[in-house]
CSV table of C-alpha atoms in Angstrom, one decimal:
chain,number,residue,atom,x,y,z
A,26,UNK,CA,-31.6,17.6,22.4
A,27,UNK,CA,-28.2,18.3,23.8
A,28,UNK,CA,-24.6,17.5,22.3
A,29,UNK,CA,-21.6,15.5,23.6
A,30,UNK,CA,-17.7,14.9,22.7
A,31,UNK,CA,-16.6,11.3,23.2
A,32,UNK,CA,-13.0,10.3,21.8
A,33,UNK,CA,-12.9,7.4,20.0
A,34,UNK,CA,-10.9,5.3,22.7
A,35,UNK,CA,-13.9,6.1,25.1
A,36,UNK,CA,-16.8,5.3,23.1
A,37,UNK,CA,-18.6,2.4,25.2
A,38,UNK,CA,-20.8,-0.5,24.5
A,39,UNK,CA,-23.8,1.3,25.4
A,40,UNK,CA,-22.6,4.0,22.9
A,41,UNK,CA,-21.8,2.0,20.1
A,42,UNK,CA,-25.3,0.1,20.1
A,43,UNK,CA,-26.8,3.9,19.7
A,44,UNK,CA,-24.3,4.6,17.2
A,45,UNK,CA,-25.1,1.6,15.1
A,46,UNK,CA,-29.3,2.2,15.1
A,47,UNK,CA,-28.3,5.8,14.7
A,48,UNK,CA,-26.0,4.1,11.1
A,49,UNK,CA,-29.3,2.0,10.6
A,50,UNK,CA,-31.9,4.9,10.2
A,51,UNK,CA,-30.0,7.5,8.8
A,52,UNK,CA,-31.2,10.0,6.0
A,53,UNK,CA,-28.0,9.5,4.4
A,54,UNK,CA,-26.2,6.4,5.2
A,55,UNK,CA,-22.6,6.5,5.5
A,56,UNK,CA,-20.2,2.9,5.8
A,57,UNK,CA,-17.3,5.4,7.2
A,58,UNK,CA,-19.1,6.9,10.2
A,59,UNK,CA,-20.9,3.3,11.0
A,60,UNK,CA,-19.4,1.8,14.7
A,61,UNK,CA,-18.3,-1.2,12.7
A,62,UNK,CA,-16.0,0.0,10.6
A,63,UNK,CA,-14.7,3.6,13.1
A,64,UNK,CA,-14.2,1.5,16.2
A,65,UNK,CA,-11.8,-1.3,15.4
A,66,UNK,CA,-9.8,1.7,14.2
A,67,UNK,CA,-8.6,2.7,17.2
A,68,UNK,CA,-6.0,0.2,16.9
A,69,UNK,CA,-4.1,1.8,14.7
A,70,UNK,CA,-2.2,5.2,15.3
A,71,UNK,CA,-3.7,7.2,12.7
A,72,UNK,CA,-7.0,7.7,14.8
A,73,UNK,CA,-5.3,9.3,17.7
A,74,UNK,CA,-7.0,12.5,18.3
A,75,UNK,CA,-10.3,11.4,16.8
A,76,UNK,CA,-13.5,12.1,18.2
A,77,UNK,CA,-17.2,11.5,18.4
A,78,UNK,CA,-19.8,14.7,18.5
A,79,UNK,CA,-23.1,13.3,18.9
A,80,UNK,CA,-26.6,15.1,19.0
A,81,UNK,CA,-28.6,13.0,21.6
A,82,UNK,CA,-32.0,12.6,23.2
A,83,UNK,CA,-33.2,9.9,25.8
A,84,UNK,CA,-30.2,8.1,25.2
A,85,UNK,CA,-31.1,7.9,21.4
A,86,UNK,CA,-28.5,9.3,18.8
A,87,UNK,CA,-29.9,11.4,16.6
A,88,UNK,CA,-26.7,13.0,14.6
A,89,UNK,CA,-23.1,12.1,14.9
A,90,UNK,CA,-19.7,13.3,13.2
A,91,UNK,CA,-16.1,12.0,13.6
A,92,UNK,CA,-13.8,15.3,13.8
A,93,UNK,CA,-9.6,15.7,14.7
A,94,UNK,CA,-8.4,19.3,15.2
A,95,UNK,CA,-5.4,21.0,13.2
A,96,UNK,CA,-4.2,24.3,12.5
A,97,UNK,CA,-6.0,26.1,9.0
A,98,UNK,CA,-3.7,29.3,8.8
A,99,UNK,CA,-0.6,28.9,9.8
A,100,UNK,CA,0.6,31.7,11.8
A,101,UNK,CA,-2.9,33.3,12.6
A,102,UNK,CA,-3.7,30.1,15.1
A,103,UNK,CA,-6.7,29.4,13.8
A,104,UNK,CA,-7.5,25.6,14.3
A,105,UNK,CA,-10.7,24.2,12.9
A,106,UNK,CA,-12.6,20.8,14.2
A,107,UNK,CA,-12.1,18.7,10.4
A,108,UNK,CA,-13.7,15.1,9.2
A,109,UNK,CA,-10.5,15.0,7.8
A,110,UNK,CA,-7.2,13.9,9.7
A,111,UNK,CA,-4.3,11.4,9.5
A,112,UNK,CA,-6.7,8.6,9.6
A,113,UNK,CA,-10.4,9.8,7.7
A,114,UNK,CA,-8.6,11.6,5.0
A,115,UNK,CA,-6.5,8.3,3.1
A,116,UNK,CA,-9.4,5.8,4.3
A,117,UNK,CA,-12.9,7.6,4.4
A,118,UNK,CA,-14.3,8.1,0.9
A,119,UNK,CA,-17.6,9.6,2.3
A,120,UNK,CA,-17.1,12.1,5.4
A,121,UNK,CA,-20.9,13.8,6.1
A,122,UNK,CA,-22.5,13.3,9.2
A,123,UNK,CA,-24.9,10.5,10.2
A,124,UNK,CA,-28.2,12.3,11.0
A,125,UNK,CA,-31.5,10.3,11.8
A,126,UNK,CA,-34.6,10.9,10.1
A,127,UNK,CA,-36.8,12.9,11.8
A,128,UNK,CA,-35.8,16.3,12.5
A,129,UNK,CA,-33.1,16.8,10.1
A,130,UNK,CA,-32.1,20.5,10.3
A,131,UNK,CA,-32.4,20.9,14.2
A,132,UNK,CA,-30.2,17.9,14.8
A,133,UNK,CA,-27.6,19.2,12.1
A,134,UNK,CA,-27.9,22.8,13.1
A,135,UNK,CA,-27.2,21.8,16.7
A,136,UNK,CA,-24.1,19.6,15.8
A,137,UNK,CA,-22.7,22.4,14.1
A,138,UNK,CA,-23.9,25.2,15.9
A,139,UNK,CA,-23.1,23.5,19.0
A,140,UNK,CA,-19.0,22.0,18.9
A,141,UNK,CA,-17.9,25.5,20.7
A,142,UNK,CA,-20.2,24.1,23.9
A,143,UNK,CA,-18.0,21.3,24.3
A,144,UNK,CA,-14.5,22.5,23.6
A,145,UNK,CA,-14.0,22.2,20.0
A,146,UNK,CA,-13.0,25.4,17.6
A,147,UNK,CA,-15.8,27.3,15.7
A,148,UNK,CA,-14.5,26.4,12.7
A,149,UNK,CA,-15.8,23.1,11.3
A,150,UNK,CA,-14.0,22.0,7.7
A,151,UNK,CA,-16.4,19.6,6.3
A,152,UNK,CA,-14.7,17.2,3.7
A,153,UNK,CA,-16.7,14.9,1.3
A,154,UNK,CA,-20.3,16.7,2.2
A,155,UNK,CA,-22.9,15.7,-0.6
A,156,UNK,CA,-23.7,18.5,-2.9
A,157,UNK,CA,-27.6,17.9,-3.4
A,158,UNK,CA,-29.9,15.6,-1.3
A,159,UNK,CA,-31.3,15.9,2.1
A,160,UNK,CA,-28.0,17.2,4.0
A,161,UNK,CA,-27.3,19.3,1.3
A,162,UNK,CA,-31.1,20.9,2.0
A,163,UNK,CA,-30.6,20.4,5.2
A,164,UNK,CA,-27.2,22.2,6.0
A,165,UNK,CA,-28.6,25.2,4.0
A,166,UNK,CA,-31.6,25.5,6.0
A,167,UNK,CA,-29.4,25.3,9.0
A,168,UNK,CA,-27.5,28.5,7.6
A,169,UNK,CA,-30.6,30.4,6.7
A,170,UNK,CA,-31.7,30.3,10.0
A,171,UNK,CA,-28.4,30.9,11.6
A,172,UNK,CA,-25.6,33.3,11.5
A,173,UNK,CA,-23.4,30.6,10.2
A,174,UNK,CA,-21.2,31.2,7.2
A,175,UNK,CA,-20.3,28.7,4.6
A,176,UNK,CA,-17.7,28.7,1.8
A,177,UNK,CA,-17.2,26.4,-0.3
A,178,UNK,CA,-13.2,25.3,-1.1
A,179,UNK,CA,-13.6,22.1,-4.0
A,180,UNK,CA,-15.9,20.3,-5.4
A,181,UNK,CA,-15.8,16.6,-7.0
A,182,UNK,CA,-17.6,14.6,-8.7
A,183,UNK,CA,-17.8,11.0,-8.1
A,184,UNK,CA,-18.6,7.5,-8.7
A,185,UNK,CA,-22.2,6.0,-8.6
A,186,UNK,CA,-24.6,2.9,-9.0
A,187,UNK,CA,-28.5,4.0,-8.1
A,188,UNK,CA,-30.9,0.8,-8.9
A,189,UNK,CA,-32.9,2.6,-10.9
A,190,UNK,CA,-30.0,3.3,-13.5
A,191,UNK,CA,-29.2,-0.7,-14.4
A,192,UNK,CA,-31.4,-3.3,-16.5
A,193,UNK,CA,-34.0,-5.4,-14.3
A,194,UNK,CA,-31.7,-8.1,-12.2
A,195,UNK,CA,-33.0,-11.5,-11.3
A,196,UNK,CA,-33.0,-11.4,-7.7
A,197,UNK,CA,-32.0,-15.1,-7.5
A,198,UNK,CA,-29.0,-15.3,-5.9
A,199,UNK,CA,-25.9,-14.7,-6.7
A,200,UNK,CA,-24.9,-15.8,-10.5
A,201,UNK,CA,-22.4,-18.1,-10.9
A,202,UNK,CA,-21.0,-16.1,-14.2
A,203,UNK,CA,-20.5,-12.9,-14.5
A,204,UNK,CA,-23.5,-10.6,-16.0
A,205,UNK,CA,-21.9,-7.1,-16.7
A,206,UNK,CA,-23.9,-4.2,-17.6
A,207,UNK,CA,-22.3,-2.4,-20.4
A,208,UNK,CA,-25.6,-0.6,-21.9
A,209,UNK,CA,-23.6,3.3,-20.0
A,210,UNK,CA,-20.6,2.4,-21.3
A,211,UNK,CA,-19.6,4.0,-24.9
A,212,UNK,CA,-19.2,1.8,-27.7
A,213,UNK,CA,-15.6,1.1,-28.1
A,214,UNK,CA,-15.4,0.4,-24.2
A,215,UNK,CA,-18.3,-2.0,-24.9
A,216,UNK,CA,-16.1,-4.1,-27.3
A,217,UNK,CA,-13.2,-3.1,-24.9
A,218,UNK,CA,-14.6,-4.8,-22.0
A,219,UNK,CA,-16.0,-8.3,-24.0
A,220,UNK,CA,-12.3,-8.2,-25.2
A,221,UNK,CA,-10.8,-8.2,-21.4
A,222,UNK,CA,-13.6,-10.6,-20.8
A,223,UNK,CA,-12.2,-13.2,-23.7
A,224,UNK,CA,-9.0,-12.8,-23.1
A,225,UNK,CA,-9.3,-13.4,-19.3
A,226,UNK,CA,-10.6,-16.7,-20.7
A,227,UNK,CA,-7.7,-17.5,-22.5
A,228,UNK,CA,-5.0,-17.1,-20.4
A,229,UNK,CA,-6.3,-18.7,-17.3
A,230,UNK,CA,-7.9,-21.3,-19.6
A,231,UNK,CA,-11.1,-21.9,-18.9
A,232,UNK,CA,-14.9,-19.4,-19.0
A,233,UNK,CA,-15.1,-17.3,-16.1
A,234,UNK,CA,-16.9,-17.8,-12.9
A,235,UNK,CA,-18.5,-15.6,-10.0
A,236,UNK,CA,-17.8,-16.9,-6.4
A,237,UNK,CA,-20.1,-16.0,-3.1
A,238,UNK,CA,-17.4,-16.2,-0.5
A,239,UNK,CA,-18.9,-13.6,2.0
A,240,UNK,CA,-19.5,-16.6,4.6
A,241,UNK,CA,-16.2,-18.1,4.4
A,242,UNK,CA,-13.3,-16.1,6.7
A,243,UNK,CA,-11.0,-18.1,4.7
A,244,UNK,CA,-11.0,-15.8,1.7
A,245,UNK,CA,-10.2,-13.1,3.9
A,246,UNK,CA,-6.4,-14.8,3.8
A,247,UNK,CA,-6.5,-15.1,-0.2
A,248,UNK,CA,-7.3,-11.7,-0.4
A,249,UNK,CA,-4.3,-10.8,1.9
A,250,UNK,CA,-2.4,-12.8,-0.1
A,251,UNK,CA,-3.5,-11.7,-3.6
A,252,UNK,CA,-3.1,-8.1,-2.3
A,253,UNK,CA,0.3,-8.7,-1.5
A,254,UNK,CA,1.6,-10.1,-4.8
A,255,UNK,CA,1.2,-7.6,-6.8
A,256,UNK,CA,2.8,-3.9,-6.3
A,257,UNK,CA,1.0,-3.2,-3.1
A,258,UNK,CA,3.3,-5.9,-1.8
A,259,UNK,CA,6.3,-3.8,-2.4
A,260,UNK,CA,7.0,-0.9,-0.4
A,261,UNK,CA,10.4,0.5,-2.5
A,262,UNK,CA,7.0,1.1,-5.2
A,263,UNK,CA,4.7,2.9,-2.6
A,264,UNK,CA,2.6,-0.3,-1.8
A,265,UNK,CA,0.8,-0.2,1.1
A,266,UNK,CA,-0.6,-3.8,0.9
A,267,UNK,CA,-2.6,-5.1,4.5
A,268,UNK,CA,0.2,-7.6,5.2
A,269,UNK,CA,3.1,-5.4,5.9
A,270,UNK,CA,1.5,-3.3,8.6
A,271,UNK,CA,-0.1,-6.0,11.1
A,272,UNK,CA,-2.3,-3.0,12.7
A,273,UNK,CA,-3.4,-3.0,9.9
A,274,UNK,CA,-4.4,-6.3,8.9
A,275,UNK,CA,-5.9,-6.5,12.4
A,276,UNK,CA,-8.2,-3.5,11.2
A,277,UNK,CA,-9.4,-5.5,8.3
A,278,UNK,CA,-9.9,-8.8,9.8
A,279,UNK,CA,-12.0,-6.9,12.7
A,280,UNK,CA,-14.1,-5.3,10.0
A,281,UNK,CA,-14.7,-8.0,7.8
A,282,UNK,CA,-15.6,-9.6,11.0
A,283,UNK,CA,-17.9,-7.7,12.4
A,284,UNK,CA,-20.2,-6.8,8.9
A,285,UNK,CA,-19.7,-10.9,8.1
A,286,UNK,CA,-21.9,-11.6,11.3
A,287,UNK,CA,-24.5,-9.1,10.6
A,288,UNK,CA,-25.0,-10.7,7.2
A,289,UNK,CA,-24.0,-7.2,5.7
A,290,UNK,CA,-20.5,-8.6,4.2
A,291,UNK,CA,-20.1,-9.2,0.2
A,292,UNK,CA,-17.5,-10.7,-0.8
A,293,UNK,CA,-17.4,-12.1,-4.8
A,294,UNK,CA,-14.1,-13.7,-6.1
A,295,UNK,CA,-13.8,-13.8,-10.0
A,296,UNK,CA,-12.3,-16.6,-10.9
A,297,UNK,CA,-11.5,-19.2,-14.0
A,298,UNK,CA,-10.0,-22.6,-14.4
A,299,UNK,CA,-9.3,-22.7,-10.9
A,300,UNK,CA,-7.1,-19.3,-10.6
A,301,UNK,CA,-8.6,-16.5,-8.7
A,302,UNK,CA,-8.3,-13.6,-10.9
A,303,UNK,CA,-9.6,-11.0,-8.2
A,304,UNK,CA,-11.6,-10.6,-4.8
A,305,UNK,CA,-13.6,-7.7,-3.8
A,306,UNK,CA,-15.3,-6.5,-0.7
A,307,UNK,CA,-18.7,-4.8,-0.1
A,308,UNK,CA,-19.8,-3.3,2.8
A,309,UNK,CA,-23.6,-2.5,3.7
A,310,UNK,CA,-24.3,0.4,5.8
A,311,UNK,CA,-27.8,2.0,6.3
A,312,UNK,CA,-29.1,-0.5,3.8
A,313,UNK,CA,-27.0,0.7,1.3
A,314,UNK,CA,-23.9,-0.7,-0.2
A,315,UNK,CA,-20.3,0.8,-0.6
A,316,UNK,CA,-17.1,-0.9,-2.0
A,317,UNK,CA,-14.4,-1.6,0.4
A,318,UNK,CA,-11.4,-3.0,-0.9
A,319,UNK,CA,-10.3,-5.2,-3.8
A,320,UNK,CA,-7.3,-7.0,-5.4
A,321,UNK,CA,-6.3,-8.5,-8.8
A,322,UNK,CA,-4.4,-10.8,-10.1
A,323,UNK,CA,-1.6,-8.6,-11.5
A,324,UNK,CA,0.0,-11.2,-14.1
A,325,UNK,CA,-3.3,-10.8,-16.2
A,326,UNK,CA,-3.2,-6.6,-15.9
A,327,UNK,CA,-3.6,-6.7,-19.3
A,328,UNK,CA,-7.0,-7.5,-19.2
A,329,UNK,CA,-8.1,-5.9,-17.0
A,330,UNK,CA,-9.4,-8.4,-13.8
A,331,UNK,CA,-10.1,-5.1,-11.8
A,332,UNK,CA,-13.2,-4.0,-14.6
A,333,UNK,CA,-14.3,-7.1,-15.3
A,334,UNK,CA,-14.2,-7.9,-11.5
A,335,UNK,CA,-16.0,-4.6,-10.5
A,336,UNK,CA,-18.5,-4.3,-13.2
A,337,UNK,CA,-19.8,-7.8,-12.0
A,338,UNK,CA,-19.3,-6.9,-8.4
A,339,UNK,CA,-22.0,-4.4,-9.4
A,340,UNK,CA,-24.8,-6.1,-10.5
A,341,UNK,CA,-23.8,-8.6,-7.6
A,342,UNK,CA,-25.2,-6.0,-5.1
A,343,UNK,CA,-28.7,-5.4,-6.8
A,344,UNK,CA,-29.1,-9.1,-7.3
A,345,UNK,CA,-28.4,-10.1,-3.8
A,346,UNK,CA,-29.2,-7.4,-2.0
A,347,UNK,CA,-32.7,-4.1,-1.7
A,348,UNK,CA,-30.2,-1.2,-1.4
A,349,UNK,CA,-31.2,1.5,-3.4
A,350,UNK,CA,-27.2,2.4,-4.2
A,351,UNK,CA,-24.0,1.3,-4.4
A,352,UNK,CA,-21.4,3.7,-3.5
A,353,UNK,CA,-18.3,2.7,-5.3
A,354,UNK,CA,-15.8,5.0,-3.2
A,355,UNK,CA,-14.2,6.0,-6.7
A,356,UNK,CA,-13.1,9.8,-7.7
A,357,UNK,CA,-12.6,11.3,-10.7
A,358,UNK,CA,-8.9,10.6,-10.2
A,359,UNK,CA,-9.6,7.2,-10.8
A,360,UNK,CA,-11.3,7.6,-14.5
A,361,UNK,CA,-11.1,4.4,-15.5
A,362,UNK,CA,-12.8,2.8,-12.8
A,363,UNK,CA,-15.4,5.7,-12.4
A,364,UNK,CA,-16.5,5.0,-16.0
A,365,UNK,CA,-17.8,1.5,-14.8
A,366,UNK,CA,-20.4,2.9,-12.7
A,367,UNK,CA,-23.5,4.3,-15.0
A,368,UNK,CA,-24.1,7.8,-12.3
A,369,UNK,CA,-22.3,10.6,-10.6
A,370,UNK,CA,-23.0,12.4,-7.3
A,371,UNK,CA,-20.8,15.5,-6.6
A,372,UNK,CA,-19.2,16.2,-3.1
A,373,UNK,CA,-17.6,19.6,-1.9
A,374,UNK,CA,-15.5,20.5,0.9
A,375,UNK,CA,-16.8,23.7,3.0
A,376,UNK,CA,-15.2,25.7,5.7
A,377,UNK,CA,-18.3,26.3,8.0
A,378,UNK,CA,-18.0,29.3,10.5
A,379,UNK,CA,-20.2,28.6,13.9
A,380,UNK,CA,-19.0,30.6,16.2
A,381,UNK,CA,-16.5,33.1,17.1
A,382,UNK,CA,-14.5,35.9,15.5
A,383,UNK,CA,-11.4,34.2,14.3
A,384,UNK,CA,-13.4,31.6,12.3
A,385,UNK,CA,-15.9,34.4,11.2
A,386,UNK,CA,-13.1,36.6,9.7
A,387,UNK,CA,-11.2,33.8,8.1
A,388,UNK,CA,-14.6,33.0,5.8
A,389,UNK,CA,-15.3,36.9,4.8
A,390,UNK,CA,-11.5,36.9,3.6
A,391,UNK,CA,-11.4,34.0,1.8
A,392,UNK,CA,-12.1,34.2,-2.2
A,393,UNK,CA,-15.2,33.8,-3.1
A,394,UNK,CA,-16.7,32.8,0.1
A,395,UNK,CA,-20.4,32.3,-0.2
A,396,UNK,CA,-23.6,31.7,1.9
A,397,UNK,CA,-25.4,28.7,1.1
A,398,UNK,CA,-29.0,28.6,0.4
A,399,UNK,CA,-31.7,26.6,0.5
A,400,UNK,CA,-32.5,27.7,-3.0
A,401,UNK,CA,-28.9,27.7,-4.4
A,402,UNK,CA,-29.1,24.0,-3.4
A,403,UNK,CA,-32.2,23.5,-5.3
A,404,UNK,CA,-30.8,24.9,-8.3
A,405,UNK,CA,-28.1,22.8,-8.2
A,406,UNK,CA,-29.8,20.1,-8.0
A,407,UNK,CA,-32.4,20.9,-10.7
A,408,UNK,CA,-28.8,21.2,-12.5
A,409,UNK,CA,-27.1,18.1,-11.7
A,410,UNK,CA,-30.6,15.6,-12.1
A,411,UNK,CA,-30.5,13.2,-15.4
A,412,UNK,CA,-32.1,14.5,-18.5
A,413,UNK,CA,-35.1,11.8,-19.7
């Protein structure tokens, strides 16, 4: 195994086919590392500075990470290599490495262990890292056997679908009215959500409907539109709507693009009496599926499109599709829509020291910095599993 940098605005077509079967077979998929979604990115200014470490061998990828550089103590120069920057941080929900199956903790360890070798600081701030699972296990191995040094800065807890947590779907296509699962939800927003439901019906006059529109491009241009009219629209009210950046819009439409002709493109419009009430997108990564973007109709806020829209959105992916989860990309900031989704997984940020003094130093000052451990992991997990 060895390791390589490649910026983003070098990575080649020979690279990006490696990249993708590297997105394909890995132990813990990730839509926001996979080539489709990284590469048209480098049209818009935010990914300046972004690069590519990769753990190869024989030309196959067998770990890869998207890093930027900055400064993490201002005035003692210290600059760390971060899956954050101007670009991951507002539109990456998930940042941990891609890693293929196989040997897990050597390919990890050396991606770590190994940034110095090819110019980057020994400092590596890793945002959005799963707390339990086989990284988490992994990445604590890693440290065991090394003399890295981990500390941990924040932990969150987010959103989550697993198939295993929803009724038995018929796997007969998608339905052509919605079927929301409500059995997680408490009580009151049971009754809640048939309310939104009925009243949805009401206004718009007429029961609602589920749309497949993944195949048609064309409902990529109602979603722009339907994105648009509401407050995202409007930047005097902080909206940052696809239509008034045209980098941006290029972004999406390359996207969309490519996942639409790999088949791995979901898109469902919720609609009644012939007025589209919202649009969403799903993206399918490593055979799993993650929410992208999606847009209401903002006249009928009161009742709530967005749930009703998402919640059916939901039970669109186990229908249609064998992925184990669906990745919502929602935080606990966003409590209303995290309550849709029947599980939670918890992500922390870390600070890992690889090499070198000045990163070393910088981790034994910091409060409570700690060593991972394979065990502390399992604990945590033992901790964090569902109760029968």
């Amino acid at each position: 195994m060895h390791i390589r940098l490649i910026p983003l605005s070098r990575v080649t077509e020979t690279d990006a086919q490696a990249w993708r079967r590297l997105a394909d077979l890995a132990v813990e998929p990730n839509l926001y590392l996979d080539p489709r979604y990284l590469i048209p990115a480098r049209a818009r200014p935010e990914s300046d500075g972004m690069q590519i470490v990769v753990v190869e061998e024989r030309g196959q990828w067998l770990a890869a990470l998207a890093v930027t550089t900055k400064e993490v103590a201002t005035g003692a120069r210290v600059r760390a290599a971060t899956t954050g920057g101007p670009f991951m941080t507002p539109h990456s929900d998930r940042h941990h490495p891609l890693v293929r199956q196989g040997d897990v903790v050597g390919a990890l360890t050396l991606l770590l262990s190994g940034m110095t070798s090819v110019g980057l600081p020994g400092l590596v701030q890793l945002q959005r890292f799963p707390a339990e699972g086989v990284l988490a296990e992994a990445l604590a191995e890693a440290v065991n056997q090394t003399s890295m040094l981990v500390h941990e800065r924040r932990r969150e807890v987010t959103a989550f679908a697993r198939r295993a947590s929803l009724p038995v779907l018929p796997s007969d296509g998608l339905a052509t009215v919605p079927v929301l699962v409500t059995s997680h939800l408490t009580k009151n927003e049971r009754k809640q959500t048939g309310r939104c439901a009925r009243g949805l019906e009401r206004v718009a006059g007429g029961p609602l409907e589920l749309r497949d529109r993944s195949a048609d491009p064309a409902v990529d241009e109602e979603f722009l539109d339907l994105q648009a009219s509401g407050w995202k629209g409007d930047h005097s009210r902080g909206g940052a709507a696809l239509r008034l950046n045209p980098r941006n819009e290029r972004w999406f439409r390359e996207v969309t693009s490519r996942f639409r002709r790999d088949g791995d493109l979901l898109v469902t419009q919720l609609a009644a009496a012939g007025q589209t009430l919202w649009i969403g997108y799903v993206l399918r990564s490593g055979g799993a599926c993650f929410g992208f973007l999606d847009a209401y109709a903002q006249e009928h806020a009161k009742y709530s499109p967005g749930s009703i829209g998402r919640n059916a959105e939901m039970t669109q992916v186990f229908r249609v599709t064998d992925a184990p989860f669906f990745d919502p990309a929602f935080d606990a900031r966003y409590a209303t829509a995290t309550r849709l989704f029947p599980d939670r997984r918890t992500q922390v940020d870390l600070l890992v020291a690889t090499r070198g003094l000045a990163a070393r130093t910088l981790l034994r000052a910091a409060p409570l910095a700690q060593r991972w451990s394979a065990e502390a992991v399992r604990r945590q997990a033992s901790a964090s599993a569902p109760r029968p």
